[in-house]
Short mmCIF file of C-alpha atoms in Angstrom, two decimals:
data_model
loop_
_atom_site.label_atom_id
_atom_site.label_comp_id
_atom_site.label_asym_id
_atom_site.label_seq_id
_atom_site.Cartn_x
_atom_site.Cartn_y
_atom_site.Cartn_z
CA UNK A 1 22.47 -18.55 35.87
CA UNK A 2 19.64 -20.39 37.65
CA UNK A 3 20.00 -24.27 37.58
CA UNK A 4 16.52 -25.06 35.86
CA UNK A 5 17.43 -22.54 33.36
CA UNK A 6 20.27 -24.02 32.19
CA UNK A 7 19.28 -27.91 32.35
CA UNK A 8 16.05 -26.80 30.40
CA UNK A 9 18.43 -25.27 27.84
CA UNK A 10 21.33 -27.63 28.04
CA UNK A 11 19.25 -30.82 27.83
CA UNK A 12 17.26 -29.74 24.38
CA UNK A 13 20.78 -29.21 23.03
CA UNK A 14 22.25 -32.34 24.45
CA UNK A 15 21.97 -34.79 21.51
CA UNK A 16 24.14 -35.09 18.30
CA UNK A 17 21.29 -34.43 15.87
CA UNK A 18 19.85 -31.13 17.30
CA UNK A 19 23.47 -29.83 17.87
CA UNK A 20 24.24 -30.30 14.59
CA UNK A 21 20.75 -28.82 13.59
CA UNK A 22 21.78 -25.65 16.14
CA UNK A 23 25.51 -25.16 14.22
CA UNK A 24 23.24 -25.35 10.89
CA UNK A 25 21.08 -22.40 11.66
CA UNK A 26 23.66 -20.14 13.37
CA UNK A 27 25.07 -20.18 9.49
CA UNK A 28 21.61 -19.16 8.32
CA UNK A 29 17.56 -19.87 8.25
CA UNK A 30 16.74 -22.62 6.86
CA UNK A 31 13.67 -24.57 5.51
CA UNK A 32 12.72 -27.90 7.20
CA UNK A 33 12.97 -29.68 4.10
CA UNK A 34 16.43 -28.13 3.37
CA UNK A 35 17.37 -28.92 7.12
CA UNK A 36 16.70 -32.71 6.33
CA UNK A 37 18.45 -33.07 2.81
CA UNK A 38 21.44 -31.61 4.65
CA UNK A 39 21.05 -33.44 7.32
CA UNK A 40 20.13 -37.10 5.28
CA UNK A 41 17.19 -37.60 7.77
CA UNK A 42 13.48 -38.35 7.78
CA UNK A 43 11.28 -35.00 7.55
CA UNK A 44 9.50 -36.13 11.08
CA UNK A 45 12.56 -36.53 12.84
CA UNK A 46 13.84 -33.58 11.80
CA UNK A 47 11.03 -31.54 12.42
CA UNK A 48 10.60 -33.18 16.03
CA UNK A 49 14.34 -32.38 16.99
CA UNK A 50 12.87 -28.68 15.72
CA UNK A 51 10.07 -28.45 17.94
CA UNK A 52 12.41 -29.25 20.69
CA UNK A 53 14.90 -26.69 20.32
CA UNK A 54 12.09 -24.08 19.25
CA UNK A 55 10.46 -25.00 23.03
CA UNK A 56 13.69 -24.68 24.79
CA UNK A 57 13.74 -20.86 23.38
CA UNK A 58 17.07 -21.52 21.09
CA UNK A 59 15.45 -21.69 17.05
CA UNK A 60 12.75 -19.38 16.04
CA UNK A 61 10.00 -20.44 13.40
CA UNK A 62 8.25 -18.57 11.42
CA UNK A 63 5.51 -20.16 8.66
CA UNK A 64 5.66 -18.67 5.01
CA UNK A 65 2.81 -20.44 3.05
CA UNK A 66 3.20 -23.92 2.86
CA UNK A 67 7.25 -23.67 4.34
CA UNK A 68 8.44 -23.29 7.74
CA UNK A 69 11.74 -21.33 8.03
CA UNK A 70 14.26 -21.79 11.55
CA UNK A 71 16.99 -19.85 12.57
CA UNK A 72 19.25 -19.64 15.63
CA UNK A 73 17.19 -17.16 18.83
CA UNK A 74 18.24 -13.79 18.64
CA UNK A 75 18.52 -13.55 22.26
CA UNK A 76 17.27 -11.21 25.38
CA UNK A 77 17.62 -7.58 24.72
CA UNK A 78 20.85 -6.36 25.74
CA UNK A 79 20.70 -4.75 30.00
CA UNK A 80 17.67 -7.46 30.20
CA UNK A 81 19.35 -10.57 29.84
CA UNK A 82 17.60 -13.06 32.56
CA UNK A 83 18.70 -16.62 32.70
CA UNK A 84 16.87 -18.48 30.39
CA UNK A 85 18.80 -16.02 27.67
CA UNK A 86 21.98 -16.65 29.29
CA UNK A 87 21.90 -20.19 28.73
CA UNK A 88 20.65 -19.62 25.16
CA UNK A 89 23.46 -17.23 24.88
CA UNK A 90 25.72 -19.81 26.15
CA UNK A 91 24.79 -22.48 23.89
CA UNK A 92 24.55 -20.28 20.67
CA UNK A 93 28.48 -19.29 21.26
CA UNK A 94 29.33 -22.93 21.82
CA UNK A 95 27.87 -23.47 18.39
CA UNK A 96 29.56 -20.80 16.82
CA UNK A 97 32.56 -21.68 18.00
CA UNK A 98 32.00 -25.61 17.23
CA UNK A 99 31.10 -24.57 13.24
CA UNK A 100 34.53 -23.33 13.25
CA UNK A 101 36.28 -26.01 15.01
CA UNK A 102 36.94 -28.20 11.83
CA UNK A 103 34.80 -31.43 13.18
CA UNK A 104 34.68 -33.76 10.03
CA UNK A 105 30.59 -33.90 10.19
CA UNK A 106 29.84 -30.05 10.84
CA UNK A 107 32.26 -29.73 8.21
CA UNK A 108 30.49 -31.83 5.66
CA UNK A 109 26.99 -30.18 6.61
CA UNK A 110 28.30 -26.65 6.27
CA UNK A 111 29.12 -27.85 2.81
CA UNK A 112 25.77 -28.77 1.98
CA UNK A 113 24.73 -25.53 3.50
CA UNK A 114 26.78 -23.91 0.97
CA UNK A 115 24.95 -25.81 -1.68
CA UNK A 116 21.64 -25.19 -0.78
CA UNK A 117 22.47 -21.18 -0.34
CA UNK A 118 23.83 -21.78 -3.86
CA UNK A 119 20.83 -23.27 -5.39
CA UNK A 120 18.86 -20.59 -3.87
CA UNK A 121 20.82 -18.24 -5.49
CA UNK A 122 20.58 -19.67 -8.94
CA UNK A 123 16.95 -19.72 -8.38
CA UNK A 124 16.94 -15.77 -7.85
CA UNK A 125 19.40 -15.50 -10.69
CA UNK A 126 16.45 -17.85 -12.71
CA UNK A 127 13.99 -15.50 -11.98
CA UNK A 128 15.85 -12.16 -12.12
CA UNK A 129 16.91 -13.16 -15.54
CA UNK A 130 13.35 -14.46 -16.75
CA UNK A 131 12.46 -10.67 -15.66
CA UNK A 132 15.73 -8.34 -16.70
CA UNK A 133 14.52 -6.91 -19.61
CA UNK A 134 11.61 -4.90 -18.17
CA UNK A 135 13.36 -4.23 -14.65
CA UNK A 136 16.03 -2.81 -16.65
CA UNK A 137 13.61 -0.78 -18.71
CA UNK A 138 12.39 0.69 -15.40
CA UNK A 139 15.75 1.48 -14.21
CA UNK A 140 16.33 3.80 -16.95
CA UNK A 141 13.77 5.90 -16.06
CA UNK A 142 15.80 7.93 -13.11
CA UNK A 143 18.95 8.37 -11.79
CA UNK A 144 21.50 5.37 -10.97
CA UNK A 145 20.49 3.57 -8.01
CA UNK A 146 23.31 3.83 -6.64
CA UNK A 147 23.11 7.68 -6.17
CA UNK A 148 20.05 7.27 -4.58
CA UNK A 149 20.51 4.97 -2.11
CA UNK A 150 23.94 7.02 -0.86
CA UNK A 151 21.48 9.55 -0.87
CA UNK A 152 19.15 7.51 1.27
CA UNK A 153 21.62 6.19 3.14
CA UNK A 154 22.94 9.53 4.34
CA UNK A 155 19.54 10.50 5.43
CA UNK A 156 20.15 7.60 8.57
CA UNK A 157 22.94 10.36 9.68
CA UNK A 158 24.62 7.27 11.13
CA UNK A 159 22.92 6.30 13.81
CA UNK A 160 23.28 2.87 14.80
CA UNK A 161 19.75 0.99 15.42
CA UNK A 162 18.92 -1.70 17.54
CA UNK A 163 16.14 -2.60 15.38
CA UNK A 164 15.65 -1.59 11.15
CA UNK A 165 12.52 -2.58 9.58
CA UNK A 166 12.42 -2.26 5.78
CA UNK A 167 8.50 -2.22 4.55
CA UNK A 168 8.12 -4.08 1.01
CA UNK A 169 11.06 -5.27 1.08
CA UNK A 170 11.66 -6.61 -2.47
CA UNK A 171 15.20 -7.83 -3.28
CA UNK A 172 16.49 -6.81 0.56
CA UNK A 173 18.59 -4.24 -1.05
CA UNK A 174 17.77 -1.66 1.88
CA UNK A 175 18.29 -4.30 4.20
CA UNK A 176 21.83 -4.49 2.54
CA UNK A 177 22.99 -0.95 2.54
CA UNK A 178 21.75 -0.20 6.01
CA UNK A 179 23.38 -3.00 7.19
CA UNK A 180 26.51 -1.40 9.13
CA UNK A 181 23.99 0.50 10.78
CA UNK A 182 21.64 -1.86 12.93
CA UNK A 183 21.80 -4.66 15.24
CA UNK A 184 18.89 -6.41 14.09
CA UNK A 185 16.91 -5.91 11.03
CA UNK A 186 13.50 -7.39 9.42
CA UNK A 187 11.79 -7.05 5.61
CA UNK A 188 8.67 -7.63 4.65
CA UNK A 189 6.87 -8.47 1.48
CA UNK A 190 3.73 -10.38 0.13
CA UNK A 191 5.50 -11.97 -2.72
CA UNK A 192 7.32 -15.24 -2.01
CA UNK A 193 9.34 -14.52 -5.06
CA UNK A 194 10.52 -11.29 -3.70
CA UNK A 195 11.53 -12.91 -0.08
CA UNK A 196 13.56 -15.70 -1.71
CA UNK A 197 15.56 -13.51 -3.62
CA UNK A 198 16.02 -11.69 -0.72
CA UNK A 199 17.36 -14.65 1.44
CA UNK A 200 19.67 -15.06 -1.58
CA UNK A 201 20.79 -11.48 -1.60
CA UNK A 202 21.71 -11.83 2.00
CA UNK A 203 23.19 -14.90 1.83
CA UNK A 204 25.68 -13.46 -0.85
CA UNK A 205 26.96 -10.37 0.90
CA UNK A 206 26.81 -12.30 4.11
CA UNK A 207 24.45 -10.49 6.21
CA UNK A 208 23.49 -12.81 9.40
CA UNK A 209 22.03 -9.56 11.49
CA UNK A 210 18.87 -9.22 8.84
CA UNK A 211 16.22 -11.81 8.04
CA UNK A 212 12.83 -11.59 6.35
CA UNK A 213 9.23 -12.35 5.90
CA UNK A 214 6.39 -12.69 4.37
CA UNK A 215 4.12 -10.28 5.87
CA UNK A 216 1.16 -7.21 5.23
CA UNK A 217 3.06 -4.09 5.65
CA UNK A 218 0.00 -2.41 6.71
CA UNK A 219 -0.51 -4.81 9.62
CA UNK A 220 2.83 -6.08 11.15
CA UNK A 221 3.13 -8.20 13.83
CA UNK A 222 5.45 -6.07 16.02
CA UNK A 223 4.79 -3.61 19.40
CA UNK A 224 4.99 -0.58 18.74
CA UNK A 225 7.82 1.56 19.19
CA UNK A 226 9.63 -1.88 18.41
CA UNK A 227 11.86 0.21 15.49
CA UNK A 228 14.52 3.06 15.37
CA UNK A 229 13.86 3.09 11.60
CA UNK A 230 11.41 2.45 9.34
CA UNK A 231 11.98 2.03 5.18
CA UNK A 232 9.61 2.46 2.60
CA UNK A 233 11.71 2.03 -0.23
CA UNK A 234 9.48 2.79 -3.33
CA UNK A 235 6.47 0.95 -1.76
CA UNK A 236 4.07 3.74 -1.60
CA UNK A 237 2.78 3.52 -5.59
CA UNK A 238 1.79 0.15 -5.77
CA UNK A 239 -0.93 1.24 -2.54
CA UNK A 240 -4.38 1.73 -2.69
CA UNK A 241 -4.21 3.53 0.76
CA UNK A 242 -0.57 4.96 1.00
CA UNK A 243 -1.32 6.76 4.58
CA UNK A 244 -2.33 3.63 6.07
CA UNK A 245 1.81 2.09 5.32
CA UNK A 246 2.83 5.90 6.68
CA UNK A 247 0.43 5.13 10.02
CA UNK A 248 1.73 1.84 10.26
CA UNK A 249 5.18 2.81 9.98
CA UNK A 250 4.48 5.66 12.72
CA UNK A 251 3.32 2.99 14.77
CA UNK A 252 6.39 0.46 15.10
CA UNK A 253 8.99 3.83 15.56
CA UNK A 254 10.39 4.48 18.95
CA UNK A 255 10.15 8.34 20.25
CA UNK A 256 13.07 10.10 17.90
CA UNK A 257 12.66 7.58 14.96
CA UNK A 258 13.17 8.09 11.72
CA UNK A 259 11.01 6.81 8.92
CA UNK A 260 12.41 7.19 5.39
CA UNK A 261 10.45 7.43 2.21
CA UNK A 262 12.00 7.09 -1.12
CA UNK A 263 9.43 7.50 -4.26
CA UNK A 264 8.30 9.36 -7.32
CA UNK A 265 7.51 12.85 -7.49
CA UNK A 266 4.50 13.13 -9.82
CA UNK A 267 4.72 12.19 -13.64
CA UNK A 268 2.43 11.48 -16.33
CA UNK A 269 3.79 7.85 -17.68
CA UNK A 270 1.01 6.45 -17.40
CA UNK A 271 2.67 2.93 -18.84
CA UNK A 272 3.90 2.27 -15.10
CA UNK A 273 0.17 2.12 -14.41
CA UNK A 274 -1.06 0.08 -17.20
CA UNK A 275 1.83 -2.43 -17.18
CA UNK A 276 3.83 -2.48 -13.89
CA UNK A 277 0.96 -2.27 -11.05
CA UNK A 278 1.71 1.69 -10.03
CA UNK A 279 -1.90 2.61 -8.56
CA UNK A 280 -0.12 5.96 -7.80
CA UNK A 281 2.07 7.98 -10.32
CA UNK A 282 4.18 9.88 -8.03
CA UNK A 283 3.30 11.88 -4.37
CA UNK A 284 4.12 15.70 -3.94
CA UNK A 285 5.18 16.93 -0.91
CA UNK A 286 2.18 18.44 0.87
CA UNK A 287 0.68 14.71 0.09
CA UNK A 288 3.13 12.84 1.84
CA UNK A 289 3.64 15.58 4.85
CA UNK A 290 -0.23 15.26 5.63
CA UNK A 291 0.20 11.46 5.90
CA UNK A 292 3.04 12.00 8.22
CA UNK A 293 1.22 15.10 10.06
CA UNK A 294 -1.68 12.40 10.33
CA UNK A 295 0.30 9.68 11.97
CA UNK A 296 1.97 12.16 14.36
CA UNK A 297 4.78 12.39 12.33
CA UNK A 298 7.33 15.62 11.51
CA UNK A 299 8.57 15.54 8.03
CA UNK A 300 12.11 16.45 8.67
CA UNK A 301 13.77 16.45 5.67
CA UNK A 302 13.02 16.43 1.73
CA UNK A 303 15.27 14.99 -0.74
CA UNK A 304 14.99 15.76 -4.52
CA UNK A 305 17.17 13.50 -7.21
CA UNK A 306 15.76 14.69 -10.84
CA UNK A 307 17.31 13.38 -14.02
CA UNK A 308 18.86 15.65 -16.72
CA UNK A 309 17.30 18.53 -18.32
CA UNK A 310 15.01 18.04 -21.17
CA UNK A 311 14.90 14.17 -20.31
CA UNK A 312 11.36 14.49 -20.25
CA UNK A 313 10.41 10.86 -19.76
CA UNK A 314 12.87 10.08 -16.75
CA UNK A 315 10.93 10.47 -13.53
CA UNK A 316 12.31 12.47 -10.51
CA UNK A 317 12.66 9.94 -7.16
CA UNK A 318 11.80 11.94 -3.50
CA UNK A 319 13.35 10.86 -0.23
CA UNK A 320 11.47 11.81 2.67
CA UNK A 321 12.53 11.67 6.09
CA UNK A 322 9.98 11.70 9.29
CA UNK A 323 10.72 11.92 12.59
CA UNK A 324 8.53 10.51 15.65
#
């Protein structure tokens, strides 16, 4: 480790505020305002002891409308460490192992970390509630969602990904079942509502390897080739231009990739439409293999999960799989 690297590192970490701000977000991300009621400190301070550890390389921001989230660096990729990670790496054990330690003041803010993940969980369960009665309406339309995401979920043929991107993310659920499988994962969404029930769904089963963010699915900020997988976990309806998520998706998969594409095969209820936003009612396969034919894409494998016979108003859910 190269001596600048380390001082550069060492010194933005060298005061009792930011190390107690750098134990906070190796729990979870965090809001600055939620930083500072945990913390008991002015907003400015806070957010200048922040900038500081965001410059030094060890807390990544990201802004999500008004609200700017932080978490802990997620490091150099692994066989490309140079110094400047190894010090990060350095410092982001020593504050694992320091939230453990049992230090009467980290132990006090990790209980006001528990709070706040609490009260964001109640909010979820607010609005999840204030919404139950049609989600569960739509629920009974096919098969239990838990077949279909084992079914999903054996389509990964468990390969282990360094990076998992789940496109419309929603609640995070495919960032939750996938979860033994990656390194790293990101979801996006456009609705704020969405992402913070996400957060809460991750923060209940515990998932540090996954974060997410408010983003356009059909214009990512990522390199390509960035993903081993790609989700697009009944996304595709709500879309005015369905190929352009498929091209998109195409885009951010390494060589070997898999995208997966769980939707509707075609129905008639034209209700979803009306009521619940669904541009598209269903996608057969010759639709969805030109998309992925299109974005230089081979559609692999084809799923089909149909509900009883004679239920006439249950839909039928797809899973596609595409390879790169």
């Amino acid at each position: 480790m190269a001596l600048d690297a380390a001082l550069h590192v060492f010194r933005a970490i060298g005061e009792e505020t930011r190390l107690r701000i750098m134990v906070l977000l190796i729990r979870g991300e965090l809001t600055v305002s939620e930083i500072t009621a945990i913390l008991g400190q002015s907003q400015p301070r806070v957010s200048r002891h922040l900038k500081i550890l965001a410059d030094a390389g060890l807390a990544e921001r990201h802004r999500e409308g008004a609200w700017m989230f932080y978490r802990a660096a997620s490091g150099g990729d692994a066989g490309g460490e140079d110094d400047d990670d190894a010090a990060r790496r350095a410092v982001v054990e020593a504050a694992a192992a320091l939230a453990a330690s049992g230090d009467r003041l980290l132990a006090r803010d990790g209980e006001r970390f528990e709070q706040t993940r609490l009260a964001r969980a109640a909010q979820a369960a607010a609005y999840f509630e204030e919404n139950a009665q049609e989600w569960n309406r739509l629920r009974s339309l096919h098969l239990p969602e838990q077949d279909i995401e084992a079914r999903i979920l054996s389509l990964a043929d468990d390969r282990q990904m360094s990076l998992f991107i789940d496109m419309g993310t929603g609640t995070g659920r495919m960032l939750e079942i996938f979860a033994g499988h990656y390194a790293a994962a990101i979801g996006y969404d456009l609705s704020h509502e969405m992402l913070s029930i996400a957060r809460a769904n991750l923060d209940r089963a515990g998932i540090t390897t996954a974060q997410v963010r408010h983003g356009d699915i059909l214009a990512l900020p990522l390199e390509n080739g960035a993903a081993d997988c790609v989700c697009l976990h009944q996304v595709l309806h709500f879309l005015v231009d369905p190929g352009a998520a498929v091209m998109e998706a195409a885009r951010l998969l390494k060589k070997g990739g898999a995208l997966i594409i769980s939707d509707f095969a075609p129905h008639e209820l034209e209700f979803l439409r009306e009521e619940h936003a669904h541009r598209r009612l269903g996608f057969s396969d010759t639709e969805v293999e030109g998309w992925c034919e299109a974005s230089g894409l081979k559609l692999d494998k084809v799923e089909t999960l149909s509900p009883a016979s004679g239920e006439t108003q249950k839909l039928t859910v797809k899973i596609w799989r595409c390879l790169a």
